[in-house]
Amino acid sequence: MRAESSSAQKGAFVACAVALFCIQVDFFALNLAIPGISAELGVTASAAQWTLSAYMLAVGCFFIVGGRVGDVFGRRGTLLAGIALFAAGSVACALAPGLPLLVAARVVQGIGAGFVFPVSVAVISNAFPGENQGRALGAAFGIANIGTALGPFVGGGFTEGPGWRWIFWLLAPLSALALIVALRSVPDSRDPSAPRQLDLTGCFTIVCALAAVTLAVERGSAWGWDSVRTLALFGVAAVAGGLFLLRERRARHPLVDLRLFRNTSFDLVTGMGSVANMGYGVTVFVATLYLQGVRGLSPLMAGIVFLAPALLVACAGPLGARLGTHMRPTAVMALAGLIAGTGMIALSQVTAWWLYIPVFAWCGLGLGLGWTFASVATQQVVPPARAGEASGVVLTFLVTLGAIALAGAATTITAMTPESPAEDAYDTILRFGGAVILLTSVVVMVVRHRLVVHGKVPPLSLHAPWPPPDSESASESGSDSDSDESRGPRRG
């Protein structure tokens, strides 16, 4: 019985890790393939950008839905469906004769990824109970982040070599492998307290809200931030978002239980992770422009330079899991912000190659630790039954706010470059982003310290008794907010 359990654990880990690896390679490879897609399909670079926008749109819309579908109907079936969609979308992308079909196939890929990511986190969390949970999640994100490291290299290499279509021909068999392993090994799990019904009204309103805000942010710079289309989309997002909140407050079985946000640890981890992911997306974007526009590197050489920070991003998953055995989740997130903030500010100061690459790597370590450990930490501060829902909410915040940060960076560069060199605009953005991340780290620790003083959360020391012997009432008052942090698998 134990051997079968161990075999199922290994199979679940391999299937989820390979699927996450494919998603990361896909996203970070295609950024460097846009010029090749534009040239082969005979479209403008702006039109080819829809291959990224459509994917981001689909992914951002289906994280919450995918996570809750897994909790309600079973995570095994949801994972299989997500991987199958991603694999089918990859094949369709490789065969697409023109831009419309390529964009449609990217939407299919994005929906599949939107199901795979949160459900994979929940599958691993439920397959590895106790102290092994954090290690398994950290290792899975480490493997996934190897895809982050290889993505620019694969995208640049294939674009300059056999062609961008080979990015998808690489992903198709890897996705099929993940699907086969998942089919044979992944055990099923779900929220036993939830009836097998989905809040369809909640799904519709949140998808409309996220689709509208994502599309407005992605295309705002091209359409104009004050254009009718952009403002109309923001209006739709606000109305749909408001209707979603009203629905979730009244629904008997909501898509997102809004009491989740009374968990202060969850709020702090999600906030810090979102800011770190915003910094990550902006830093990658700015560094890509700097390396190719200022340094004059080819896409392949730029991808090689990215290997140093991306490899440290890959190490961030296992490092976060190890730190999590010695520090509270919020403390790990604050440490990640300290590393990331100092790295971004330092990156804006250096110009010498011998110093630029190691500073870039240091920056990647902090940013990678911030956004990676956010998914690990939330599994430690929420009940296992709602693991998929919590993961979907966190990923939605990360992706949506990351897209907003990218749009802000692009708009800032456009506004500054007529009067100033592009390099100055890049440095300004990095300094501002680094300062925001450092400030967020300070806020997280200040808020946490005040909650510790009031007896609402456990102290930073994992060996301190919780709840304190003389503060039972304080413990009860905080039990629905932050004391979930003390129930993590490696406490005690």
mmCIF file of N, CA, C and O in Angstrom, residues 10-70:
data_model
loop_
_atom_site.group_PDB
_atom_site.id
_atom_site.type_symbol
_atom_site.label_atom_id
_atom_site.label_comp_id
_atom_site.label_asym_id
_atom_site.label_seq_id
_atom_site.Cartn_x
_atom_site.Cartn_y
_atom_site.Cartn_z
ATOM 1 N N LYS A 10 4.867 10.152 -6.917
ATOM 2 C CA LYS A 10 5.884 10.449 -7.930
ATOM 3 C C LYS A 10 5.229 10.765 -9.274
ATOM 4 O O LYS A 10 5.648 11.693 -9.980
ATOM 5 N N GLY A 11 4.198 9.990 -9.635
ATOM 6 C CA GLY A 11 3.513 10.240 -10.900
ATOM 7 C C GLY A 11 2.833 11.594 -10.925
ATOM 8 O O GLY A 11 2.912 12.319 -11.920
ATOM 9 N N ALA A 12 2.165 11.944 -9.818
ATOM 10 C CA ALA A 12 1.508 13.249 -9.739
ATOM 11 C C ALA A 12 2.524 14.370 -9.848
ATOM 12 O O ALA A 12 2.299 15.372 -10.539
ATOM 13 N N PHE A 13 3.657 14.201 -9.174
ATOM 14 C CA PHE A 13 4.700 15.228 -9.223
ATOM 15 C C PHE A 13 5.239 15.391 -10.646
ATOM 16 O O PHE A 13 5.368 16.514 -11.143
ATOM 17 N N VAL A 14 5.571 14.280 -11.300
ATOM 18 C CA VAL A 14 6.145 14.346 -12.648
ATOM 19 C C VAL A 14 5.157 14.973 -13.628
ATOM 20 O O VAL A 14 5.524 15.851 -14.420
ATOM 21 N N ALA A 15 3.892 14.535 -13.585
ATOM 22 C CA ALA A 15 2.895 15.059 -14.520
ATOM 23 C C ALA A 15 2.714 16.560 -14.349
ATOM 24 O O ALA A 15 2.712 17.320 -15.336
ATOM 25 N N CYS A 16 2.585 16.999 -13.099
ATOM 26 C CA CYS A 16 2.363 18.429 -12.850
ATOM 27 C C CYS A 16 3.600 19.253 -13.180
ATOM 28 O O CYS A 16 3.498 20.335 -13.766
ATOM 29 N N ALA A 17 4.777 18.750 -12.808
ATOM 30 C CA ALA A 17 6.007 19.499 -13.059
ATOM 31 C C ALA A 17 6.258 19.661 -14.556
ATOM 32 O O ALA A 17 6.639 20.747 -15.021
ATOM 33 N N VAL A 18 6.052 18.593 -15.336
ATOM 34 C CA VAL A 18 6.262 18.672 -16.794
ATOM 35 C C VAL A 18 5.241 19.621 -17.422
ATOM 36 O O VAL A 18 5.587 20.419 -18.306
ATOM 37 N N ALA A 19 3.991 19.554 -16.967
ATOM 38 C CA ALA A 19 2.964 20.450 -17.512
ATOM 39 C C ALA A 19 3.297 21.911 -17.210
ATOM 40 O O ALA A 19 3.189 22.781 -18.085
ATOM 41 N N LEU A 20 3.718 22.197 -15.983
ATOM 42 C CA LEU A 20 4.101 23.566 -15.623
ATOM 43 C C LEU A 20 5.338 24.012 -16.401
ATOM 44 O O LEU A 20 5.441 25.176 -16.794
ATOM 45 N N PHE A 21 6.271 23.101 -16.621
ATOM 46 C CA PHE A 21 7.462 23.403 -17.418
ATOM 47 C C PHE A 21 7.064 23.848 -18.826
ATOM 48 O O PHE A 21 7.582 24.837 -19.347
ATOM 49 N N CYS A 22 6.123 23.113 -19.436
ATOM 50 C CA CYS A 22 5.676 23.461 -20.794
ATOM 51 C C CYS A 22 5.050 24.847 -20.836
ATOM 52 O O CYS A 22 5.299 25.628 -21.762
ATOM 53 N N ILE A 23 4.241 25.162 -19.830
ATOM 54 C CA ILE A 23 3.572 26.466 -19.793
ATOM 55 C C ILE A 23 4.597 27.586 -19.683
ATOM 56 O O ILE A 23 4.484 28.619 -20.359
ATOM 57 N N GLN A 24 5.614 27.394 -18.846
ATOM 58 C CA GLN A 24 6.632 28.426 -18.675
ATOM 59 C C GLN A 24 7.475 28.603 -19.939
ATOM 60 O O GLN A 24 7.782 29.731 -20.340
ATOM 61 N N VAL A 25 7.873 27.509 -20.569
ATOM 62 C CA VAL A 25 8.630 27.607 -21.823
ATOM 63 C C VAL A 25 7.809 28.349 -22.867
ATOM 64 O O VAL A 25 8.308 29.247 -23.563
ATOM 65 N N ASP A 26 6.552 27.969 -22.974
ATOM 66 C CA ASP A 26 5.667 28.559 -23.986
ATOM 67 C C ASP A 26 5.591 30.069 -23.839
ATOM 68 O O ASP A 26 5.743 30.819 -24.810
ATOM 69 N N PHE A 27 5.365 30.538 -22.614
ATOM 70 C CA PHE A 27 5.174 31.965 -22.411
ATOM 71 C C PHE A 27 6.440 32.760 -22.686
ATOM 72 O O PHE A 27 6.418 33.777 -23.370
ATOM 73 N N PHE A 28 7.583 32.270 -22.169
ATOM 74 C CA PHE A 28 8.810 33.058 -22.266
ATOM 75 C C PHE A 28 9.540 32.859 -23.593
ATOM 76 O O PHE A 28 10.423 33.638 -23.929
ATOM 77 N N ALA A 29 9.175 31.834 -24.352
ATOM 78 C CA ALA A 29 9.803 31.642 -25.658
ATOM 79 C C ALA A 29 9.169 32.518 -26.720
ATOM 80 O O ALA A 29 9.856 33.058 -27.594
ATOM 81 N N LEU A 30 7.859 32.672 -26.653
ATOM 82 C CA LEU A 30 7.161 33.343 -27.751
ATOM 83 C C LEU A 30 7.426 34.844 -27.788
ATOM 84 O O LEU A 30 7.250 35.479 -28.828
ATOM 85 N N ASN A 31 7.852 35.418 -26.658
ATOM 86 C CA ASN A 31 8.174 36.847 -26.664
ATOM 87 C C ASN A 31 9.230 37.183 -27.703
ATOM 88 O O ASN A 31 9.155 38.208 -28.381
ATOM 89 N N LEU A 32 10.239 36.319 -27.829
ATOM 90 C CA LEU A 32 11.318 36.559 -28.781
ATOM 91 C C LEU A 32 10.991 36.069 -30.186
ATOM 92 O O LEU A 32 11.772 36.272 -31.111
ATOM 93 N N ALA A 33 9.834 35.415 -30.353
ATOM 94 C CA ALA A 33 9.464 34.896 -31.674
ATOM 95 C C ALA A 33 8.547 35.839 -32.441
ATOM 96 O O ALA A 33 8.227 35.566 -33.608
ATOM 97 N N ILE A 34 8.130 36.943 -31.834
ATOM 98 C CA ILE A 34 7.185 37.851 -32.492
ATOM 99 C C ILE A 34 7.721 38.361 -33.842
ATOM 100 O O ILE A 34 6.976 38.378 -34.838
ATOM 101 N N PRO A 35 8.990 38.790 -33.930
ATOM 102 C CA PRO A 35 9.477 39.228 -35.253
ATOM 103 C C PRO A 35 9.408 38.127 -36.301
ATOM 104 O O PRO A 35 9.051 38.396 -37.463
ATOM 105 N N GLY A 36 9.728 36.896 -35.923
ATOM 106 C CA GLY A 36 9.665 35.787 -36.875
ATOM 107 C C GLY A 36 8.239 35.491 -37.308
ATOM 108 O O GLY A 36 7.978 35.209 -38.484
ATOM 109 N N ILE A 37 7.297 35.525 -36.382
ATOM 110 C CA ILE A 37 5.887 35.315 -36.716
ATOM 111 C C ILE A 37 5.397 36.403 -37.656
ATOM 112 O O ILE A 37 4.711 36.134 -38.651
ATOM 113 N N SER A 38 5.762 37.646 -37.355
ATOM 114 C CA SER A 38 5.366 38.769 -38.196
ATOM 115 C C SER A 38 5.878 38.611 -39.623
ATOM 116 O O SER A 38 5.139 38.824 -40.589
ATOM 117 N N ALA A 39 7.151 38.214 -39.750
ATOM 118 C CA ALA A 39 7.745 38.087 -41.086
ATOM 119 C C ALA A 39 7.135 36.931 -41.873
ATOM 120 O O ALA A 39 6.817 37.072 -43.064
ATOM 121 N N GLU A 40 6.955 35.781 -41.243
ATOM 122 C CA GLU A 40 6.456 34.603 -41.969
ATOM 123 C C GLU A 40 5.002 34.749 -42.370
ATOM 124 O O GLU A 40 4.607 34.359 -43.480
ATOM 125 N N LEU A 41 4.169 35.308 -41.485
ATOM 126 C CA LEU A 41 2.738 35.405 -41.768
ATOM 127 C C LEU A 41 2.372 36.682 -42.509
ATOM 128 O O LEU A 41 1.211 36.873 -42.881
ATOM 129 N N GLY A 42 3.361 37.568 -42.723
ATOM 130 C CA GLY A 42 3.103 38.788 -43.479
ATOM 131 C C GLY A 42 2.187 39.763 -42.774
ATOM 132 O O GLY A 42 1.330 40.385 -43.405
ATOM 133 N N VAL A 43 2.366 39.901 -41.468
ATOM 134 C CA VAL A 43 1.551 40.840 -40.686
ATOM 135 C C VAL A 43 2.488 41.788 -39.947
ATOM 136 O O VAL A 43 3.699 41.558 -39.867
ATOM 137 N N THR A 44 1.924 42.852 -39.411
ATOM 138 C CA THR A 44 2.734 43.790 -38.650
ATOM 139 C C THR A 44 3.095 43.201 -37.291
ATOM 140 O O THR A 44 2.437 42.273 -36.807
ATOM 141 N N ALA A 45 4.127 43.762 -36.685
ATOM 142 C CA ALA A 45 4.528 43.307 -35.346
ATOM 143 C C ALA A 45 3.408 43.550 -34.337
ATOM 144 O O ALA A 45 3.196 42.761 -33.415
ATOM 145 N N SER A 46 2.665 44.648 -34.529
ATOM 146 C CA SER A 46 1.554 44.949 -33.630
ATOM 147 C C SER A 46 0.466 43.880 -33.737
ATOM 148 O O SER A 46 -0.121 43.468 -32.732
ATOM 149 N N ALA A 47 0.195 43.439 -34.968
ATOM 150 C CA ALA A 47 -0.806 42.382 -35.148
ATOM 151 C C ALA A 47 -0.311 41.056 -34.573
ATOM 152 O O ALA A 47 -1.075 40.320 -33.926
ATOM 153 N N ALA A 48 0.968 40.759 -34.790
ATOM 154 C CA ALA A 48 1.537 39.513 -34.253
ATOM 155 C C ALA A 48 1.514 39.496 -32.730
ATOM 156 O O ALA A 48 1.487 38.426 -32.111
ATOM 157 N N GLN A 49 1.499 40.682 -32.121
ATOM 158 C CA GLN A 49 1.461 40.774 -30.663
ATOM 159 C C GLN A 49 0.187 40.160 -30.093
ATOM 160 O O GLN A 49 0.150 39.804 -28.906
ATOM 161 N N TRP A 50 -0.837 40.005 -30.932
ATOM 162 C CA TRP A 50 -2.075 39.379 -30.469
ATOM 163 C C TRP A 50 -1.853 37.929 -30.051
ATOM 164 O O TRP A 50 -2.648 37.380 -29.270
ATOM 165 N N THR A 51 -0.797 37.287 -30.542
ATOM 166 C CA THR A 51 -0.520 35.919 -30.107
ATOM 167 C C THR A 51 -0.162 35.883 -28.613
ATOM 168 O O THR A 51 -0.432 34.890 -27.928
ATOM 169 N N LEU A 52 0.429 36.956 -28.111
ATOM 170 C CA LEU A 52 0.700 37.071 -26.679
ATOM 171 C C LEU A 52 -0.524 37.571 -25.926
ATOM 172 O O LEU A 52 -0.870 37.050 -24.858
ATOM 173 N N SER A 53 -1.189 38.588 -26.472
ATOM 174 C CA SER A 53 -2.344 39.169 -25.794
ATOM 175 C C SER A 53 -3.470 38.154 -25.626
ATOM 176 O O SER A 53 -4.093 38.068 -24.560
ATOM 177 N N ALA A 54 -3.740 37.379 -26.677
ATOM 178 C CA ALA A 54 -4.824 36.401 -26.608
ATOM 179 C C ALA A 54 -4.523 35.332 -25.562
ATOM 180 O O ALA A 54 -5.415 34.894 -24.819
ATOM 181 N N TYR A 55 -3.279 34.925 -25.493
ATOM 182 C CA TYR A 55 -2.891 33.912 -24.503
ATOM 183 C C TYR A 55 -3.053 34.453 -23.084
ATOM 184 O O TYR A 55 -3.615 33.785 -22.207
ATOM 185 N N MET A 56 -2.546 35.662 -22.841
ATOM 186 C CA MET A 56 -2.668 36.281 -21.527
ATOM 187 C C MET A 56 -4.132 36.467 -21.150
ATOM 188 O O MET A 56 -4.528 36.282 -19.994
ATOM 189 N N LEU A 57 -4.946 36.825 -22.126
ATOM 190 C CA LEU A 57 -6.370 37.026 -21.887
ATOM 191 C C LEU A 57 -7.019 35.730 -21.402
ATOM 192 O O LEU A 57 -7.737 35.710 -20.395
ATOM 193 N N ALA A 58 -6.744 34.632 -22.094
ATOM 194 C CA ALA A 58 -7.349 33.350 -21.733
ATOM 195 C C ALA A 58 -6.829 32.840 -20.392
ATOM 196 O O ALA A 58 -7.602 32.356 -19.560
ATOM 197 N N VAL A 59 -5.535 32.930 -20.183
ATOM 198 C CA VAL A 59 -4.949 32.448 -18.928
ATOM 199 C C VAL A 59 -5.527 33.206 -17.741
ATOM 200 O O VAL A 59 -5.980 32.614 -16.744
ATOM 201 N N GLY A 60 -5.508 34.532 -17.825
ATOM 202 C CA GLY A 60 -5.977 35.341 -16.705
ATOM 203 C C GLY A 60 -7.436 35.111 -16.377
ATOM 204 O O GLY A 60 -7.834 35.177 -15.211
ATOM 205 N N CYS A 61 -8.241 34.806 -17.380
ATOM 206 C CA CYS A 61 -9.684 34.633 -17.158
ATOM 207 C C CYS A 61 -10.022 33.304 -16.504
ATOM 208 O O CYS A 61 -11.067 33.187 -15.847
ATOM 209 N N PHE A 62 -9.197 32.287 -16.681
ATOM 210 C CA PHE A 62 -9.599 30.943 -16.275
ATOM 211 C C PHE A 62 -8.832 30.383 -15.084
ATOM 212 O O PHE A 62 -9.043 29.218 -14.732
ATOM 213 N N PHE A 63 -7.971 31.162 -14.448
ATOM 214 C CA PHE A 63 -7.304 30.667 -13.254
ATOM 215 C C PHE A 63 -8.309 30.367 -12.138
ATOM 216 O O PHE A 63 -8.297 29.290 -11.537
ATOM 217 N N ILE A 64 -9.164 31.336 -11.819
ATOM 218 C CA ILE A 64 -10.126 31.154 -10.736
ATOM 219 C C ILE A 64 -11.118 30.048 -11.086
ATOM 220 O O ILE A 64 -11.410 29.168 -10.262
ATOM 221 N N VAL A 65 -11.638 30.077 -12.312
ATOM 222 C CA VAL A 65 -12.602 29.058 -12.735
ATOM 223 C C VAL A 65 -11.959 27.675 -12.706
ATOM 224 O O VAL A 65 -12.537 26.711 -12.172
ATOM 225 N N GLY A 66 -10.750 27.554 -13.253
ATOM 226 C CA GLY A 66 -10.077 26.262 -13.280
ATOM 227 C C GLY A 66 -9.798 25.721 -11.892
ATOM 228 O O GLY A 66 -9.996 24.530 -11.620
ATOM 229 N N GLY A 67 -9.338 26.588 -10.989
ATOM 230 C CA GLY A 67 -9.049 26.143 -9.632
ATOM 231 C C GLY A 67 -10.291 25.639 -8.922
ATOM 232 O O GLY A 67 -10.269 24.596 -8.250
ATOM 233 N N ARG A 68 -11.414 26.341 -9.071
ATOM 234 C CA ARG A 68 -12.636 25.934 -8.378
ATOM 235 C C ARG A 68 -13.283 24.725 -9.039
ATOM 236 O O ARG A 68 -13.868 23.877 -8.363
ATOM 237 N N VAL A 69 -13.180 24.608 -10.376
ATOM 238 C CA VAL A 69 -13.688 23.409 -11.051
ATOM 239 C C VAL A 69 -12.980 22.171 -10.507
ATOM 240 O O VAL A 69 -13.608 21.132 -10.255
ATOM 241 N N GLY A 70 -11.673 22.280 -10.294
ATOM 242 C CA GLY A 70 -10.937 21.160 -9.722
ATOM 243 C C GLY A 70 -11.396 20.826 -8.321
ATOM 244 O O GLY A 70 -11.548 19.644 -7.959
#
